[in-house]
Amino acid sequence: MCARNSIYTNPKPCKHLADYKLRHGFNTYDSIRNCLKTTPNGRTRVAKHTTKIPRCSFCDRYQGRLYFCLMCSSLWCPSHILLHAQSEKGHEVAIDMDRSELYCCLCCDQVYDPDFDKVVVCNQVKDLPGGSKSKTNSFEASGERSSKRKRLDSGIGLDLKKSELLVSMRDRRAKSCYPLGLRGLNNLGSTCFMNSVLQALLHAPPLRNYFLNDRHNSVQCRKRSGEKLCLLCDIDAISSAMFCGDRTPYTPAHFLYSWWQHSSNLASYEEQDAHEFFISVLDGIHEKESKIRNSGKDDGDCQCIAHRAFSGLLRSDVTCISCGFSSTTYDPCVDISLNMDTSNLSSSNANKPIKPDEKTSVSTLSGCLNLFTRAERLGSDQKLHCQNCQELRDSSKQLSIRRLPLVLCLHIKRVEHSLVRKISRKINQYMQFPFSLDMTPYLSSSIVRSKFGNRIFTFEYDNSNSSAAYEIFAVIAHSGMLESGHYVTYLRLKNQWYKCDDAWISEVDEGIVRASQCYMLFYVQKLLYNKANEDSSFVRISPRRDPFESTAGCS
Amino acid sequence: MKHSVNRPPTPDAAEDQGKEPPLQEIINVKLIESGEKERLMELLRERLIDCGWKDEMKALCRAHVKKKGRNNVTVDDLVHLITPKGRASVPDSVKAELLQRIRTFLMSAAL
């Protein structure tokens, strides 16, 4: 059951633990198996003395941490356990009673042992309702799904590697030294929401390559479907226009028209929400693809470019507070909407002033992600039916990411609804975000693992092959108020940031980007980012196509 | 000189355990026996997460580990570091809520 964990590096056992294991093997671990007691929320305690209160053998203390010596089952508080280990040879390893974690008395520090964790976790899984049988089944099922997903993921990776049509880009018409694909988009009447999202989409490595490799051929598309309207054809046209080398601002009128046809409820000259637009574009792309392929596949396995690039899988665990039974569901998603972590900034500071050098007053992306994956207790008006208790119970819900997408779109919800005053307000609070993002702590494997306490034990379905390291490539920033504001996109190409403000493209310093009010953040898997930013100025001529053939949209 | 055989042995000061256990202990026993202590601990954990206390302590620990180096810090170090600050920064509302819960419990247990 213990797979090699490549995401975390397992801490090495200290000398004392290593000696202890040589001497005793698993004997003492097995012996405490019977003393472990699990609470519904997943904490495992050592509960040998059910009648007496556990107390330190030296000072009778019963408060705070107590350690249970593995050799002689005596109890000690942190101040006196060192004495015990020094006076009795061989009694160096103990267990923290409240947390079931190993402690080396001579090193005075926590130590880790996968074998010990295995004992604890097996016991815990056995105790929780649902039992060991159903848990192993869900592990196996997830394992199968994950291996299937790995094949699909590597599929798109191979496409990118094998692409013979790396566009030749020693462009003779380029007036500036800006990298390829940078071109302004004209505002057609409050369409900055559209321009900003288009800039981000067109430079997302999977989509960029998809269109540059002519994976959506307009001629064939029209022949096949017969319809005049195809969002992909229009995006393909814009992509060609962006990469043809002409730097004069381009007018995406045809795309706007197509999109209005698709989302007629949003068709107006009013300012729209960029995130809403983003979702509707992906939806439009998906709809068209599923019509062509005539497949009723759900979003999780869909092969349209929108889903291949953006689709991820969220895991939701709902746990009954009373008995600990938890049910898990998986939902596909194309982005993650995050609430801002502003709640902990005001309440705690109001009570007791914390030292000013502690950075608790800045909202950060990791804070928002932590908030997203935090176990949330559902209100008593939201009792759910627990299968184990067979009645409505208070529950807690926790989200985590089961499978990360190639392109991770993070949407920062900057709207605050006041129920009292019945108005919505924009949250202008500055939020700090990193350029390199490690999503490991928000994966299901990490979140589920942490439910069992401080363990290094791994589960079968660890996605250790797919990377959780991301690099940012686009930021859509919003300035202004809720009803009337302006969107701009910052693009990161070859480690230089560019500001795309409708028709105006300019080079900017990364400080400007960091200081902007981010609304949507686009991260791509690090490997794809590195590939996309390789020097692509050499020519690779595919035998099929003349690279100098003029592309549609270029004058 | 003759020793008086009937003299009672001198009371050993260390063995003077005749006094009643302190009130705090009695309450503690009652809380544990009824399982209320576990519930209170859960409630406390939840409240401390909600108000950001846990994140603050985590940040303190991270800063300390960064300063000292990952391999030079022990659990005991961290506990000694954050215990005073942690105790001082528990919000009053959390303390009040827990006190109220304990009071209610004691009243119901006394009946």
XYZ file of C-alpha atoms in Angstrom:
666
model
C 0.000 0.000 0.000
C 2.942 2.333 0.447
C 3.988 3.859 -2.863
C 7.156 5.820 -3.263
C 6.414 9.457 -2.632
C 8.212 11.745 -4.994
C 6.471 14.952 -4.014
C 7.745 15.032 -0.438
C 11.184 13.873 0.586
C 10.740 11.563 3.535
C 12.611 12.770 6.610
C 15.370 10.386 7.640
C 15.003 8.672 11.004
C 17.357 9.869 13.702
C 20.083 7.555 14.948
C 18.032 6.556 17.961
C 14.970 5.632 15.968
C 17.043 3.681 13.502
C 18.679 1.708 16.336
C 15.330 1.138 17.954
C 13.888 -0.280 14.785
C 16.830 -2.585 14.303
C 16.321 -3.954 17.754
C 12.564 -4.268 17.895
C 11.209 -4.118 14.378
C 7.483 -3.730 14.371
C 6.783 -5.438 17.667
C 6.031 -2.412 19.769
C 4.165 -0.725 16.939
C 1.853 -3.685 16.762
C 1.372 -3.691 20.483
C 0.039 -0.157 20.611
C -2.358 -0.884 17.791
C -4.904 -1.891 20.379
C -4.500 1.308 22.303
C -5.269 3.626 19.447
C -8.585 5.371 19.495
C -9.908 7.431 16.623
C -12.254 10.381 16.919
C -14.797 11.101 14.180
C -12.846 13.999 12.783
C -9.806 11.826 12.210
C -7.577 12.440 15.206
C -5.985 9.334 16.610
C -5.129 9.212 20.298
C -3.375 6.692 22.453
C -6.032 5.763 24.950
C -4.714 3.016 27.145
C -5.763 4.403 30.482
C -9.451 4.795 30.017
C -10.189 4.936 33.729
C -7.385 7.058 35.066
C -6.378 10.443 33.799
C -2.995 10.189 32.104
C -0.333 11.899 34.233
C 3.406 12.376 34.076
C 5.156 9.695 36.106
C 7.447 12.272 37.628
C 5.442 15.395 38.305
C 1.849 14.204 38.019
C 1.063 16.778 35.398
C -2.004 15.996 33.302
C -2.174 19.126 31.199
C -0.442 19.702 27.907
C 1.614 17.187 25.956
C 2.139 13.726 27.362
C 4.376 11.069 25.907
C 3.872 7.347 26.120
C 7.103 5.361 26.242
C 6.995 2.551 23.707
C 9.112 0.259 25.828
C 7.546 0.464 29.275
C 4.229 2.235 28.638
C 5.010 4.887 31.203
C 3.813 8.428 30.715
C 5.921 11.545 30.812
C 5.534 15.233 30.242
C 7.994 16.991 27.898
C 10.075 18.326 30.791
C 10.750 14.920 32.287
C 10.815 12.487 29.426
C 14.471 13.218 28.777
C 15.279 11.994 32.300
C 13.469 8.772 31.597
C 15.301 8.150 28.334
C 18.643 8.949 29.922
C 18.084 6.698 32.909
C 16.628 3.729 31.075
C 18.606 2.435 28.178
C 16.539 1.568 25.145
C 13.596 3.737 26.103
C 14.275 6.476 23.586
C 11.181 6.357 21.455
C 7.791 7.556 22.635
C 4.442 8.539 21.211
C 2.673 11.843 21.636
C -0.574 10.666 23.195
C -2.901 13.241 21.697
C -1.605 13.091 18.158
C -0.176 9.574 17.783
C 3.109 10.886 16.486
C 6.561 9.501 17.219
C 8.960 11.418 19.415
C 12.625 10.757 20.051
C 13.350 11.559 23.682
C 17.059 12.054 23.211
C 16.770 14.316 20.171
C 13.809 16.083 21.822
C 12.156 16.179 18.462
C 9.440 14.604 16.409
C 10.569 11.731 14.189
C 8.855 9.949 11.354
C 8.584 6.343 10.350
C 6.428 5.140 7.461
C 5.888 1.801 9.166
C 4.490 3.497 12.229
C 2.295 5.712 10.092
C 1.029 2.642 8.292
C -0.095 1.121 11.585
C -1.838 4.306 12.664
C -3.534 4.953 9.349
C -4.702 1.370 8.938
C -6.187 1.539 12.369
C -7.828 4.844 11.671
C -9.292 3.739 8.385
C -10.613 0.599 10.028
C -12.289 2.563 12.792
C -14.043 5.121 10.661
C -17.447 4.143 9.334
C -17.216 2.968 5.791
C -14.559 0.542 6.936
C -11.369 -0.603 5.316
C -13.093 -2.411 2.502
C -14.739 0.575 0.911
C -11.649 2.721 1.383
C -9.376 0.344 -0.493
C -11.948 0.115 -3.233
C -12.018 3.835 -3.671
C -8.227 3.878 -3.726
C -8.123 1.296 -6.478
C -10.806 3.019 -8.503
C -8.961 6.292 -8.210
C -5.763 4.546 -9.165
C -7.330 3.295 -12.357
C -8.713 6.674 -13.190
C -5.435 8.340 -12.497
C -3.517 6.025 -14.798
C -6.039 6.690 -17.542
C -5.681 10.393 -16.988
C -1.906 10.058 -17.153
C -2.223 8.598 -20.635
C -4.467 11.412 -21.771
C -2.187 14.028 -20.281
C 0.888 12.594 -21.936
C -1.080 12.647 -25.190
C -1.129 16.387 -25.344
C 2.461 16.519 -24.182
C 3.519 14.391 -27.134
C 1.602 16.645 -29.510
C 3.605 19.609 -28.388
C 6.908 17.754 -28.602
C 6.232 16.363 -32.017
C 4.975 19.583 -33.528
C 6.821 20.016 -36.739
C 5.341 23.363 -37.461
C 7.238 25.631 -35.121
C 6.515 28.842 -36.876
C 9.485 30.503 -38.459
C 9.750 33.774 -36.838
C 12.550 35.817 -38.142
C 9.799 38.047 -39.328
C 10.825 40.655 -41.834
C 7.865 42.892 -41.169
C 8.307 43.220 -37.430
C 8.988 46.807 -36.597
C 9.739 46.215 -32.969
C 11.684 43.603 -31.113
C 8.631 42.450 -29.188
C 8.185 38.716 -29.082
C 5.886 37.058 -31.493
C 2.162 37.091 -30.934
C 1.996 40.422 -29.168
C -0.574 42.586 -30.819
C -3.091 45.068 -29.506
C -6.826 44.530 -29.792
C -9.124 47.421 -30.539
C -11.883 48.204 -28.093
C -15.234 47.912 -29.823
C -17.244 49.618 -27.115
C -16.577 48.497 -23.520
C -15.058 45.277 -24.817
C -11.919 45.436 -22.679
C -13.291 42.397 -20.820
C -13.150 40.475 -24.073
C -9.774 41.775 -25.167
C -8.161 40.964 -21.843
C -9.418 37.378 -21.807
C -8.482 36.853 -25.465
C -4.927 37.973 -24.805
C -4.642 35.500 -21.950
C -6.221 32.639 -23.920
C -4.168 33.162 -27.043
C -0.956 33.028 -25.067
C -1.844 29.987 -23.010
C 0.743 27.511 -24.299
C -1.659 24.649 -25.100
C -4.029 26.949 -26.999
C -1.272 28.904 -28.646
C 0.261 25.726 -29.976
C -3.106 24.285 -30.912
C -3.844 27.172 -33.221
C -0.317 27.592 -34.522
C -0.279 23.912 -35.426
C -3.435 24.430 -37.413
C -5.321 21.905 -35.338
C -8.510 23.708 -36.170
C -8.687 24.121 -39.891
C -11.369 26.624 -40.852
C -11.914 25.208 -44.318
C -12.471 21.689 -43.063
C -14.591 23.016 -40.225
C -16.987 24.766 -42.581
C -17.201 21.681 -44.801
C -17.934 19.448 -41.850
C -20.478 21.369 -39.924
C -21.905 23.585 -42.601
C -22.548 26.260 -40.033
C -21.158 29.673 -40.525
C -20.705 30.245 -36.845
C -17.777 28.700 -35.054
C -16.029 30.309 -32.137
C -12.943 28.221 -32.740
C -12.673 29.416 -36.328
C -12.870 32.970 -35.102
C -10.250 32.449 -32.409
C -8.107 30.734 -35.014
C -8.427 33.833 -37.162
C -7.423 36.083 -34.296
C -4.511 33.812 -33.436
C -3.241 33.977 -36.999
C -3.621 37.718 -36.915
C -1.700 37.966 -33.658
C 1.203 35.865 -34.856
C 1.501 37.102 -38.420
C 3.938 39.834 -37.481
C 1.771 42.854 -38.125
C 1.850 45.070 -35.047
C -1.032 47.380 -35.803
C -3.988 46.817 -33.487
C -6.399 44.177 -34.651
C -10.172 44.418 -34.547
C -11.822 41.155 -33.431
C -15.211 42.124 -34.811
C -16.152 38.782 -36.252
C -15.374 37.028 -33.018
C -17.520 39.507 -31.086
C -20.396 38.855 -33.454
C -20.037 35.091 -33.091
C -19.861 35.333 -29.358
C -22.968 37.494 -29.224
C -24.779 34.800 -31.197
C -23.631 32.234 -28.706
C -24.280 34.143 -25.503
C -27.165 36.318 -26.540
C -27.971 37.151 -22.957
C -24.661 38.950 -22.697
C -24.871 40.652 -26.062
C -24.791 44.348 -25.402
C -22.390 47.242 -25.249
C -22.383 47.156 -21.501
C -19.337 46.289 -19.574
C -19.339 42.548 -18.894
C -17.508 40.486 -16.362
C -14.281 39.037 -17.716
C -14.645 35.798 -15.815
C -18.174 35.282 -17.085
C -16.908 35.867 -20.595
C -14.086 33.394 -20.085
C -16.513 30.682 -19.006
C -18.861 31.368 -21.885
C -16.029 31.177 -24.427
C -14.858 27.828 -23.094
C -18.441 26.690 -23.114
C -18.845 27.796 -26.716
C -15.708 25.947 -27.781
C -16.834 22.812 -25.990
C -20.336 22.917 -27.423
C -19.087 23.109 -30.940
C -16.622 20.266 -30.442
C -19.145 17.976 -28.835
C -21.552 18.645 -31.684
C -18.920 17.668 -34.227
C -17.842 14.547 -32.436
C -21.406 13.801 -31.435
C -20.206 12.604 -28.087
C -22.012 13.014 -24.828
C -18.817 12.749 -22.857
C -18.783 14.559 -19.579
C -16.380 17.393 -18.983
C -13.856 15.218 -17.234
C -12.944 13.181 -20.307
C -13.782 15.708 -23.005
C -11.099 16.116 -25.626
C -11.997 19.573 -26.881
C -9.124 22.027 -26.628
C -10.871 24.036 -23.950
C -11.122 21.053 -21.652
C -7.772 19.593 -22.532
C -6.164 22.817 -21.447
C -8.301 23.921 -18.529
C -10.164 20.941 -17.151
C -9.281 19.766 -13.701
C -11.026 17.675 -11.088
C -12.152 18.841 -7.685
C -12.743 16.508 -4.799
C -15.323 17.269 -2.167
C -15.383 15.390 1.126
C -18.426 15.742 3.315
C -17.909 14.341 6.802
C -20.524 13.696 9.439
C -19.494 15.416 12.662
C -21.050 12.781 14.865
C -19.717 9.547 13.481
C -16.963 10.514 11.052
C -18.476 8.855 8.019
C -17.453 10.759 4.960
C -18.673 10.689 1.410
C -16.594 11.852 -1.493
C -17.658 13.326 -4.799
C -15.634 14.460 -7.777
C -16.570 17.382 -9.955
C -14.783 18.633 -13.040
C -13.955 22.310 -13.208
C -12.321 24.652 -15.697
C -11.165 27.171 -13.152
C -11.118 27.810 -9.435
C -12.971 30.744 -7.936
C -11.390 31.902 -4.723
C -12.788 34.023 -1.968
C -10.379 36.549 -0.620
C -8.847 35.821 2.767
C -9.926 39.015 4.401
C -11.923 37.550 7.277
C -9.010 36.704 9.525
C -7.451 40.090 9.104
C -9.961 42.159 11.029
C -11.340 39.868 13.726
C -8.161 38.701 15.420
C -6.447 42.054 15.292
C -9.367 43.716 16.972
C -8.963 41.674 20.124
C -5.295 41.598 20.875
C -2.724 43.675 19.037
C -0.150 41.469 17.358
C 3.383 42.774 16.821
C 3.528 44.973 13.719
C 6.343 43.041 12.078
C 4.180 39.983 11.634
C 2.660 40.033 8.189
C -0.914 39.144 8.989
C -2.536 42.071 7.252
C -1.804 41.170 3.640
C -4.115 39.061 1.603
C -2.147 36.396 -0.266
C -2.920 33.816 -2.906
C -1.839 31.034 -0.586
C -4.209 32.462 2.019
C -7.052 32.298 -0.470
C -6.109 28.769 -1.506
C -5.933 27.725 2.136
C -9.373 29.164 2.645
C -10.608 27.228 -0.364
C -9.304 23.899 0.921
C -10.157 24.466 4.556
C -12.589 22.105 6.236
C -15.705 24.146 6.658
C -18.391 23.283 9.121
C -21.767 23.589 7.446
C -24.356 25.499 9.410
C -27.002 23.687 11.411
C -29.536 24.797 8.846
C -27.627 22.747 6.284
C -27.749 19.348 7.943
C -27.062 16.527 5.548
C -28.234 12.970 5.596
C -25.513 10.702 6.942
C -25.633 7.186 5.517
C -24.102 5.733 8.629
C -26.256 7.462 11.220
C -29.309 7.254 8.939
C -30.445 10.745 9.859
C -29.728 14.399 9.280
C -26.493 15.462 10.940
C -24.174 18.421 11.172
C -21.405 17.984 8.671
C -18.203 19.527 7.534
C -17.114 19.912 3.953
C -13.646 20.080 2.526
C -12.546 20.746 -1.024
C -9.277 19.683 -2.569
C -7.858 19.273 -6.034
C -7.862 15.726 -7.303
C -6.329 16.487 -10.675
C -4.657 19.698 -11.750
C -5.223 21.092 -15.235
C -2.502 22.036 -17.699
C -3.533 25.649 -17.435
C -4.747 26.757 -14.047
C -7.089 29.710 -14.041
C -7.615 31.258 -10.632
C -10.491 33.679 -10.331
C -10.356 36.052 -7.386
C -13.836 36.931 -6.246
C -13.674 40.593 -5.591
C -17.335 41.148 -4.980
C -18.759 41.504 -1.540
C -22.500 41.174 -1.082
C -23.996 42.953 1.858
C -27.247 41.255 2.766
C -28.126 44.034 5.133
C -27.789 46.897 2.723
C -28.624 44.735 -0.289
C -25.769 46.097 -2.337
C -22.698 44.562 -3.864
C -19.352 46.144 -3.384
C -16.004 45.555 -4.980
C -13.171 44.502 -2.721
C -10.194 46.598 -3.671
C -7.900 44.920 -1.196
C -4.448 44.247 -2.579
C -3.571 40.576 -2.930
C -0.075 39.206 -3.110
C 0.555 36.416 -5.586
C 3.653 34.459 -6.576
C 5.053 34.036 -10.082
C 5.972 30.454 -9.338
C 3.227 28.467 -7.681
C 3.431 25.074 -6.044
C 0.001 23.519 -5.840
C 1.069 20.450 -3.849
C -0.503 21.495 -0.514
C -3.914 21.841 -2.161
C -3.957 18.458 -3.837
C -6.350 15.823 -2.563
C -3.415 13.621 -1.681
C -2.029 16.310 0.631
C -5.353 17.318 2.123
C -6.493 13.765 2.722
C -3.099 12.882 4.113
C -3.249 15.708 6.617
C -6.533 14.381 7.954
C -4.551 11.605 9.512
C -2.210 13.956 11.335
C 1.490 14.469 10.686
C 2.149 11.405 8.569
C 4.549 10.684 5.766
C 2.532 7.702 4.731
C 1.497 7.849 1.078
C -1.513 6.565 -0.722
C -1.651 4.567 -3.900
C -3.228 7.266 -6.000
C -0.594 9.915 -5.469
C -0.200 11.776 -8.726
C 3.526 11.802 -8.333
C 4.048 11.809 -12.073
C 2.159 14.969 -12.922
C 3.789 18.130 -11.797
C 2.286 20.546 -9.312
C 4.739 23.313 -10.162
C 3.240 26.182 -12.105
C 4.521 29.356 -13.663
C 2.359 32.413 -14.190
C 1.969 33.674 -17.729
C -0.995 36.042 -17.642
C -2.692 38.333 -15.164
C -5.999 40.051 -15.826
C -6.220 43.092 -13.625
C -9.258 45.205 -12.951
C -9.290 48.802 -11.911
C -12.265 50.892 -10.998
C -15.630 50.115 -9.555
C -18.035 47.246 -9.882
C -20.202 48.749 -12.585
C -17.616 50.719 -14.477
C -14.036 49.657 -14.572
C -11.274 48.675 -16.906
C -9.541 45.375 -17.565
C -5.944 45.019 -18.711
C -3.867 41.904 -19.226
C -0.262 41.474 -18.253
C 1.518 38.816 -20.267
C 4.785 37.164 -19.361
C 6.759 36.171 -22.422
C 10.342 34.993 -22.110
C 10.491 36.406 -18.583
C 9.540 39.900 -19.650
C 6.199 41.358 -18.697
C 4.026 43.196 -21.208
C 0.932 45.235 -20.541
C -1.915 44.702 -23.007
C -4.316 47.574 -22.580
C -6.723 47.131 -25.504
C -4.775 48.445 -28.481
C -1.696 49.520 -26.519
C 1.102 47.092 -25.801
C 4.013 48.159 -23.639
C 6.856 46.583 -21.743
C 6.472 46.841 -17.983
C 8.482 46.056 -14.935
C 7.387 43.063 -12.825
C 6.786 45.439 -9.922
C 3.892 46.961 -11.816
C 2.353 43.536 -12.259
C 2.766 42.644 -8.599
C 1.166 45.897 -7.547
C -1.823 45.495 -9.827
C -5.220 44.465 -8.606
C -5.348 40.923 -9.914
C -8.708 39.507 -10.883
C -7.799 36.418 -12.849
C -4.477 34.627 -12.647
C -3.334 32.205 -15.313
C -0.716 29.643 -14.428
C 0.624 26.923 -16.673
C 2.525 23.789 -15.735
C 6.171 24.618 -15.454
C 7.311 22.191 -18.135
C 4.950 23.723 -20.677
C 6.027 27.192 -19.657
C 9.672 26.380 -20.154
C 8.995 24.846 -23.535
C 6.923 27.798 -24.634
C 9.677 30.192 -23.756
C 12.433 28.388 -25.536
C 14.080 30.283 -28.309
C 11.782 29.647 -31.273
C 13.509 31.812 -33.797
C 14.792 28.944 -35.888
C 12.968 27.593 -38.885
C 11.455 24.163 -39.039
C 9.858 23.547 -42.333
C 7.188 20.929 -42.367
C 6.944 19.051 -45.650
C 3.225 19.666 -45.651
C 3.028 23.380 -45.408
C 4.928 26.346 -46.682
C 5.643 28.495 -43.623
C 5.602 31.641 -45.699
C 2.084 31.117 -46.962
C 0.076 34.113 -45.919
C -2.351 33.358 -43.155
C -5.884 34.657 -42.952
C -6.353 37.921 -41.161
C -2.984 39.316 -42.124
C -3.004 42.137 -44.588
C 17.545 4.641 77.415
C 14.510 2.732 76.426
C 12.658 3.542 73.202
C 8.965 3.810 73.578
C 7.607 1.003 71.435
C 4.181 2.464 71.366
C 5.177 5.758 69.866
C 3.490 6.168 66.503
C 5.878 6.578 63.537
C 6.741 10.144 62.561
C 4.512 11.176 59.737
C 6.506 11.377 56.492
C 5.965 14.811 54.956
C 6.162 13.438 51.422
C 3.332 11.038 52.085
C 0.903 13.679 53.220
C -1.614 12.971 50.481
C -4.589 13.299 52.666
C -5.784 16.585 51.165
C -8.570 16.745 48.612
C -7.669 16.972 44.931
C -7.948 20.610 43.758
C -11.179 21.792 42.182
C -9.548 22.131 38.801
C -8.772 18.454 38.810
C -12.239 17.422 39.777
C -13.681 19.465 36.954
C -11.150 18.005 34.579
C -12.086 14.472 35.544
C -15.749 15.213 35.028
C -15.091 16.753 31.647
C -13.061 13.802 30.453
C -15.403 11.132 31.762
C -18.416 12.625 30.060
C -16.564 13.166 26.805
C -17.251 16.880 27.004
C -13.548 17.718 27.010
C -13.100 16.210 23.581
C -16.018 18.182 22.217
C -14.666 21.367 23.742
C -11.236 20.704 22.255
C -12.814 20.268 18.827
C -14.775 23.468 19.230
C -11.655 25.309 20.308
C -9.681 24.020 17.339
C -12.404 25.163 14.965
C -12.627 28.633 16.502
C -8.894 29.121 16.485
C -8.750 28.226 12.815
C -11.638 30.531 11.986
C -10.125 33.576 13.621
C -6.769 33.026 11.953
C -4.895 32.163 15.131
C -3.616 28.911 13.687
C -2.305 30.665 10.602
C -0.524 33.219 12.737
C 1.185 30.528 14.776
C 2.096 28.691 11.603
C 3.657 31.859 10.230
C 5.650 32.334 13.424
C 6.951 28.801 13.239
C 7.843 29.175 9.568
C 9.754 32.366 10.233
C 11.669 30.708 13.036
C 12.535 27.669 10.950
C 13.651 29.897 8.121
C 15.925 31.791 10.471
C 17.436 28.783 12.209
C 17.494 26.347 9.319
C 15.231 23.352 8.810
C 17.526 20.830 10.471
C 18.271 22.895 13.538
C 14.766 23.209 14.916
C 12.966 20.730 17.134
C 9.342 20.431 18.062
C 10.223 21.483 21.594
C 11.818 24.685 20.264
C 8.687 25.569 18.403
C 6.438 24.785 21.339
C 8.511 27.011 23.615
C 8.469 29.715 20.985
C 4.771 29.956 20.351
C 3.302 28.985 23.726
C 3.534 32.437 25.340
C 2.523 34.289 22.201
C -0.222 31.810 21.475
C -1.725 32.053 24.916
C -1.674 35.815 24.766
C -3.313 36.096 21.392
C -6.367 33.913 21.862
C -9.309 36.224 21.139
C -11.528 37.096 24.081
C -14.592 35.915 22.217
C -13.163 32.414 22.019
C -12.336 32.378 25.724
C -15.799 33.646 26.584
C -17.486 31.024 24.476
C -15.549 28.179 26.017
C -16.104 29.442 29.544
C -19.799 29.615 28.862
C -19.799 26.056 27.576
C -17.937 24.803 30.646
C -20.283 26.645 32.987
C -23.307 25.172 31.267
C -21.795 21.745 31.451
C -20.992 22.024 35.143
C -24.464 23.165 35.939
C -25.958 20.247 34.118
C -23.453 17.845 35.689
C -24.203 19.072 39.181
C -27.877 18.311 38.860
